[in-house]
């Protein structure tokens, strides 16, 4: 079964093809340079750029892969959470294709897709503890199947990636700060004393805003700040905050594996600390390839494939769901695509 994935939830326009669970090709057009002029994503500009790029990117995807539109068996698109105007562009594009080609449409939850992307290069093991750390979200999930995710914990303020980006902005680093801080930390020592906030409780939630305030205060006080050491210290603090709650969750939930995904999963130090946490409990640690940690459409096409296999599709009345609203479980369980695929 050949599944097209369309991703337009934030500032990356992306399309990809997955055939029988394996990636055929993935294309991403990033708007990061445009938004960096403003120090963050400007929603109106993001929607316009998606509108400009999604069609040509789809044409290029077909050309590069030697595939005709009519070869596609199902069309998956990110339905949320994300910027509403941006989501609407991708979902409308996917609906038009579904209608024109007479193929099923599958609305995909962007957050779940980040974690399911681990399946592009690993065998997915269930039940799993899923750790998602991106620019907008920090979540712990108990995952029983590709379509059964229970939220165990979330951030009460900033997301992990947001903390990286806001501190990076204060340090005058290019936007987004996360990857730059990761690189700068490679030559540094974690010698600055940063707090590990929101640890002295017994819940599975996160908080990063206190760390952000403390980091900015320290950076301001040290006129001779060693930027490499400071970045290494920051990596360590964020990695610890994530690892401590991950270990706590593993004490309570009998997971078969730990999955780690989202933009922050590309961070060398954070990745290592979470891997160590899983290893201490003898559990496999599944992460997507680095190129599929950030926003991409391979994860959408792959999730669409998993859902289609389970017979779950969406109607043309599929709604786009902005950040902050719960995504409904409104799949129609109507067809067995495996049987119907040509
Ligand atoms: O998953 P993602 O691409 O988009 C969202 O859905 O938010 O995550 C983007 C976030 C940004 O905050 C970015 O700074 C962070 O992931 N990020 C990193 C790294 N690469 C991306 N943070 C730390 N280290 C990295 N290597
Ligand atoms: Zn994302």
Coordinates of C-alpha atoms and ligand atoms in Angstrom, one line a residue:
X1 CA 0.0 0.0 0.0
X2 CA 1.4 3.4 -1.1
X3 CA 0.6 6.2 1.3
X4 CA 1.2 9.9 0.8
X5 CA 1.9 12.1 3.9
X6 CA 1.3 15.8 4.0
X7 CA 2.7 17.9 6.9
X8 CA 2.0 21.7 7.3
X9 CA 1.4 22.2 11.0
X10 CA 4.1 24.8 11.6
X11 CA 6.9 26.2 9.5
X12 CA 7.9 23.1 7.5
X13 CA 6.0 22.2 4.3
X14 CA 6.6 18.5 3.7
X15 CA 5.4 15.6 1.6
X16 CA 6.5 12.0 1.7
X17 CA 5.6 8.5 0.3
X18 CA 5.6 5.3 2.4
X19 CA 5.1 2.0 0.7
X20 CA 4.2 -1.0 2.9
X21 CA 5.8 0.7 5.9
X22 CA 9.0 1.6 4.2
X23 CA 10.0 5.1 3.2
X24 CA 10.1 5.8 -0.5
X25 CA 11.0 9.5 -0.4
X26 CA 10.5 12.5 1.9
X27 CA 10.7 16.2 0.9
X28 CA 10.8 19.1 3.3
X29 CA 10.8 22.8 2.5
X30 CA 11.7 24.8 5.6
X31 CA 10.6 28.3 6.2
X32 CA 13.0 28.7 9.2
X33 CA 15.1 31.4 7.4
X34 CA 12.0 33.6 6.8
X35 CA 10.7 33.3 10.3
X36 CA 14.2 33.8 11.9
X37 CA 13.9 37.5 10.7
X38 CA 11.1 37.8 13.4
X39 CA 12.6 35.5 16.1
X40 CA 9.7 33.0 15.8
X41 CA 7.1 31.6 13.5
X42 CA 4.6 34.3 12.1
X43 CA 1.4 32.3 11.5
X44 CA 0.0 34.3 8.6
X45 CA 3.3 34.1 6.7
X46 CA 3.6 30.3 7.5
X47 CA 0.1 29.6 5.9
X48 CA 1.0 31.6 2.8
X49 CA 4.3 29.8 2.4
X50 CA 2.6 26.4 2.7
X51 CA 0.1 27.4 0.1
X52 CA 2.9 28.4 -2.2
X53 CA 5.0 25.3 -1.8
X54 CA 2.7 22.3 -1.2
X55 CA 1.7 21.8 -4.8
X56 CA 5.2 22.1 -6.4
X57 CA 6.6 19.9 -3.6
X58 CA 4.0 17.2 -4.4
X59 CA 4.9 17.4 -8.1
X60 CA 8.6 17.0 -7.3
X61 CA 7.9 14.1 -5.0
X62 CA 6.1 12.2 -7.7
X63 CA 8.8 13.1 -10.3
X64 CA 11.7 12.1 -8.0
X65 CA 10.0 8.8 -7.0
X66 CA 8.8 7.8 -10.5
X67 CA 5.2 7.5 -9.2
X68 CA 1.9 8.7 -10.7
X69 CA -0.7 10.3 -8.5
X70 CA -3.0 7.4 -9.4
X71 CA -0.5 4.9 -7.8
X72 CA -1.3 6.4 -4.4
X73 CA -3.6 4.2 -2.3
X74 CA -4.3 6.6 0.6
X75 CA -3.6 10.2 1.6
X76 CA -2.6 11.1 5.1
X77 CA -2.3 14.7 6.4
X78 CA -1.5 16.3 9.8
X79 CA -4.8 17.4 11.2
X80 CA -3.4 18.9 14.4
X81 CA -2.2 20.2 16.8
X82 CA -0.6 23.1 15.1
X83 CA -1.2 26.6 13.6
X84 CA -4.8 26.5 12.3
X85 CA -4.2 28.4 9.1
X86 CA -1.2 26.2 8.3
X87 CA -3.0 23.0 9.1
X88 CA -5.9 24.1 6.8
X89 CA -3.6 24.4 3.8
X90 CA -2.3 20.8 4.2
X91 CA -5.7 19.2 5.0
X92 CA -7.4 21.0 2.2
X93 CA -4.7 19.8 -0.2
X94 CA -5.1 16.3 1.1
X95 CA -8.9 16.4 0.8
X96 CA -8.7 17.7 -2.8
X97 CA -6.4 14.8 -3.7
X98 CA -8.6 12.2 -1.9
X99 CA -11.6 13.5 -3.8
X100 CA -9.8 13.7 -7.2
X101 CA -8.2 10.3 -6.9
X102 CA -11.1 8.7 -5.1
X103 CA -8.8 7.5 -2.3
X104 CA -9.3 7.4 1.5
X105 CA -8.2 10.4 3.6
X106 CA -6.5 9.8 7.0
X107 CA -6.2 12.6 9.5
X108 CA -3.0 12.2 11.6
X109 CA -2.2 13.5 15.0
X110 CA 1.1 15.3 14.7
X111 CA 2.3 14.5 18.2
X112 CA 1.7 10.7 17.9
X113 CA 3.3 10.8 14.4
X114 CA 6.5 12.1 15.9
X115 CA 6.7 9.0 18.1
X116 CA 5.5 6.6 15.5
X117 CA 8.3 7.8 13.3
X118 CA 10.6 5.5 15.4
X119 CA 9.0 2.7 13.4
X120 CA 10.6 3.9 10.1
X121 CA 13.9 2.5 11.3
X122 CA 12.9 0.1 14.2
X123 CA 10.4 -2.6 14.9
X124 CA 7.8 -0.9 17.1
X125 CA 7.5 -2.5 20.5
X126 CA 4.3 -2.2 22.6
X127 CA 3.4 -1.2 25.3
X128 CA 5.9 1.6 25.2
X129 CA 6.7 4.7 27.2
X130 CA 6.8 7.6 24.7
X131 CA 8.8 10.7 25.4
X132 CA 7.9 13.6 23.1
X133 CA 10.0 16.8 23.3
X134 CA 9.4 19.4 20.6
X135 CA 9.1 23.2 20.2
X136 CA 5.5 23.3 21.4
X137 CA 5.1 20.1 23.5
X138 CA 6.7 18.0 26.2
X139 CA 4.8 14.8 26.9
X140 CA 5.0 11.4 28.4
X141 CA 2.7 8.8 26.8
X142 CA 1.7 5.2 27.6
X143 CA 1.4 3.7 24.2
X144 CA -0.5 0.5 23.8
X145 CA -0.9 0.5 20.0
X146 CA -0.5 2.9 17.0
X147 CA -3.9 4.3 17.9
X148 CA -4.0 4.0 21.7
X149 CA -2.0 6.8 23.4
X150 CA -2.6 7.8 27.1
X151 CA -1.1 11.0 28.3
X152 CA 0.9 10.4 31.5
X153 CA 2.5 13.9 31.9
X154 CA 2.9 17.2 30.1
X155 CA 4.6 20.5 30.7
X156 CA 2.9 23.0 32.9
X157 CA 4.5 25.9 31.1
X158 CA 7.2 26.0 28.4
X159 CA 8.1 23.0 26.2
X160 CA 11.7 21.7 26.3
X161 CA 12.4 23.0 22.8
X162 CA 10.9 26.3 23.6
X163 CA 13.3 26.6 26.6
X164 CA 16.2 26.0 24.2
X165 CA 14.9 28.5 21.7
X166 CA 14.1 31.3 24.2
X167 CA 17.5 31.0 25.9
X168 CA 19.1 30.9 22.5
X169 CA 17.3 34.1 21.6
X170 CA 18.6 35.7 24.8
X171 CA 22.1 34.6 23.8
X172 CA 21.6 36.1 20.3
X173 CA 22.0 32.7 18.7
X174 CA 20.3 32.1 15.4
X175 CA 16.7 30.8 15.5
X176 CA 15.8 28.1 16.4
X177 CA 18.3 27.9 19.3
X178 CA 18.1 24.2 20.0
X179 CA 20.3 22.8 17.3
X180 CA 22.8 25.6 17.7
X181 CA 23.1 25.0 21.5
X182 CA 23.5 21.3 20.8
X183 CA 26.4 22.0 18.4
X184 CA 28.1 24.6 20.7
X185 CA 27.9 22.3 23.7
X186 CA 30.0 19.7 21.9
X187 CA 33.2 21.5 22.8
X188 CA 32.1 22.5 26.3
X189 CA 31.9 21.3 29.9
X190 CA 28.7 21.5 32.0
X191 CA 30.3 23.8 34.6
X192 CA 27.4 26.2 35.2
X193 CA 25.1 25.3 38.0
X194 CA 21.6 25.3 36.5
X195 CA 18.5 24.1 38.4
X196 CA 16.5 20.9 37.6
X197 CA 13.1 22.4 38.2
X198 CA 9.9 20.6 39.2
X199 CA 11.5 17.4 40.3
X200 CA 10.5 17.5 44.0
X201 CA 7.0 16.1 43.6
X202 CA 5.7 12.7 42.7
X203 CA 4.0 13.5 39.3
X204 CA 5.1 13.0 35.7
X205 CA 4.7 16.6 34.6
X206 CA 7.5 18.9 33.5
X207 CA 8.3 22.6 33.9
X208 CA 10.9 24.5 32.0
X209 CA 10.1 28.1 32.6
X210 CA 12.0 28.3 35.9
X211 CA 15.1 26.9 34.2
X212 CA 14.8 29.5 31.4
X213 CA 14.6 32.3 34.0
X214 CA 17.6 30.9 36.0
X215 CA 19.6 30.4 32.8
X216 CA 19.0 33.9 31.6
X217 CA 19.9 35.3 35.0
X218 CA 23.2 33.4 35.1
X219 CA 24.0 34.4 31.5
X220 CA 23.4 38.1 32.4
X221 CA 25.5 37.9 35.6
X222 CA 28.5 36.4 33.9
X223 CA 30.1 39.0 31.7
X224 CA 32.8 36.5 30.7
X225 CA 30.3 33.7 30.0
X226 CA 31.9 30.7 28.3
X227 CA 29.3 30.0 25.7
X228 CA 30.3 26.4 25.1
X229 CA 30.3 25.5 28.8
X230 CA 27.0 27.3 29.2
X231 CA 25.4 25.4 26.3
X232 CA 26.7 22.1 27.7
X233 CA 25.3 23.0 31.1
X234 CA 21.9 23.8 29.5
X235 CA 21.9 20.5 27.7
X236 CA 22.6 18.7 30.9
X237 CA 19.8 20.4 32.8
X238 CA 17.2 19.8 30.2
X239 CA 18.4 16.2 29.7
X240 CA 18.2 15.6 33.4
X241 CA 14.7 17.1 33.7
X242 CA 13.5 14.7 30.9
X243 CA 15.4 11.7 32.1
X244 CA 14.3 11.9 35.8
X245 CA 10.6 11.9 34.9
X246 CA 11.1 9.2 32.3
X247 CA 12.7 6.9 34.9
X248 CA 9.9 7.8 37.3
X249 CA 7.3 6.7 34.7
X250 CA 9.2 3.5 34.0
X251 CA 8.9 2.6 37.7
X252 CA 5.2 2.8 37.4
X253 CA 4.5 1.4 33.9
X254 CA 5.7 -1.9 32.7
X255 CA 7.0 -0.7 29.3
X256 CA 8.6 -3.0 26.7
X257 CA 10.6 -0.1 25.2
X258 CA 11.2 3.6 25.5
X259 CA 10.5 5.7 22.4
X260 CA 12.0 9.2 22.2
X261 CA 11.0 11.7 19.5
X262 CA 10.4 15.4 18.5
X263 CA 12.9 18.0 17.5
X264 CA 14.7 17.8 20.9
X265 CA 15.3 14.1 20.3
X266 CA 18.0 15.2 17.8
X267 CA 20.0 16.6 20.8
X268 CA 23.1 14.5 21.4
X269 CA 23.2 14.8 25.1
X270 CA 19.5 14.5 25.8
X271 CA 19.4 11.5 23.5
X272 CA 22.2 9.8 25.4
X273 CA 20.8 10.5 28.9
X274 CA 17.4 9.0 27.9
X275 CA 19.1 6.1 26.3
X276 CA 21.0 5.5 29.6
X277 CA 17.8 5.7 31.5
X278 CA 16.2 3.0 29.3
X279 CA 19.4 0.9 29.5
X280 CA 19.4 1.0 33.3
X281 CA 16.1 -0.8 33.1
X282 CA 17.2 -3.2 30.4
X283 CA 14.8 -1.7 27.8
X284 CA 15.3 -1.1 24.1
X285 CA 15.5 2.6 23.3
X286 CA 13.9 3.6 20.0
X287 CA 14.5 7.0 18.3
X288 CA 13.9 8.1 14.8
X289 CA 16.8 8.9 12.6
X290 CA 18.0 12.5 13.3
X291 CA 16.5 13.7 10.0
X292 CA 13.1 12.5 11.1
X293 CA 13.2 14.0 14.7
X294 CA 12.0 17.4 13.5
X295 CA 8.8 18.1 11.5
X296 CA 8.6 15.9 8.4
X297 CA 6.1 14.1 6.3
X298 CA 7.7 10.7 6.5
X299 CA 6.2 10.4 10.0
X300 CA 2.8 11.4 8.7
X301 CA 2.8 8.9 5.7
X302 CA 4.1 6.2 8.1
X303 CA 1.4 6.9 10.7
X304 CA -1.2 7.0 7.9
X305 CA 0.0 3.6 6.7
X306 CA -0.4 2.2 10.3
X307 CA -3.8 3.6 10.6
X308 CA -4.9 2.5 7.1
X309 CA -3.7 -1.0 7.9
X310 CA -6.0 -0.9 11.0
X311 CA -8.8 0.2 8.6
X312 CA -9.0 3.7 10.2
X313 CA -9.8 6.5 7.8
X314 CA -11.4 10.0 8.0
X315 CA -14.3 11.6 6.2
X316 CA -14.1 14.6 4.0
X317 CA -15.5 16.5 6.9
X318 CA -12.2 16.0 8.8
X319 CA -11.6 19.1 11.0
X320 CA -8.2 20.7 11.6
X321 CA -7.5 21.0 15.3
X322 CA -5.3 23.9 16.5
X323 CA -3.0 23.7 19.5
X324 CA -4.8 23.5 22.8
X325 CA -7.8 21.6 21.6
X326 CA -8.2 17.9 22.1
X327 CA -8.0 15.9 19.0
X328 CA -11.2 13.7 18.7
X329 CA -11.0 10.0 18.0
X330 CA -13.3 10.1 15.0
X331 CA -11.9 7.6 12.6
X332 CA -14.3 5.7 10.5
X333 CA -13.5 2.0 10.6
X334 CA -14.8 1.1 7.2
X335 CA -12.5 -0.7 4.9
X336 CA -9.6 -3.1 4.9
X337 CA -7.2 -1.3 2.6
X338 CA -4.8 -4.2 2.5
X339 CA -7.4 -6.3 0.8
X340 CA -8.5 -3.5 -1.5
X341 CA -5.1 -2.3 -2.6
X342 CA -4.3 -3.0 -6.2
Ligands
LIG1 O1 9.4 18.7 16.5 P1 9.8 20.0 16.0 O2 10.6 20.1 14.7 O3 8.6 21.0 15.8 C1 7.5 21.0 16.6 O4 6.6 20.2 16.4 O5 7.6 21.9 17.6 O6 10.6 20.6 17.1 C2 11.3 21.9 17.0 C3 12.1 22.1 18.3 C4 12.7 23.5 18.3 O7 12.4 24.1 19.6 C5 14.1 23.3 18.1 O8 15.0 24.2 18.8 C6 14.3 21.9 18.8 O9 13.1 21.2 18.4 N1 15.5 21.2 18.4 C7 16.5 20.9 19.1 C8 17.5 20.3 18.3 N2 17.0 20.2 17.1 C9 15.8 20.8 17.1 N3 16.7 21.2 20.5 C10 17.9 20.7 21.0 N4 18.9 20.1 20.3 C11 18.7 19.9 19.0 N5 19.7 19.3 18.3
LIG2 ZN1 6.5 18.6 15.5

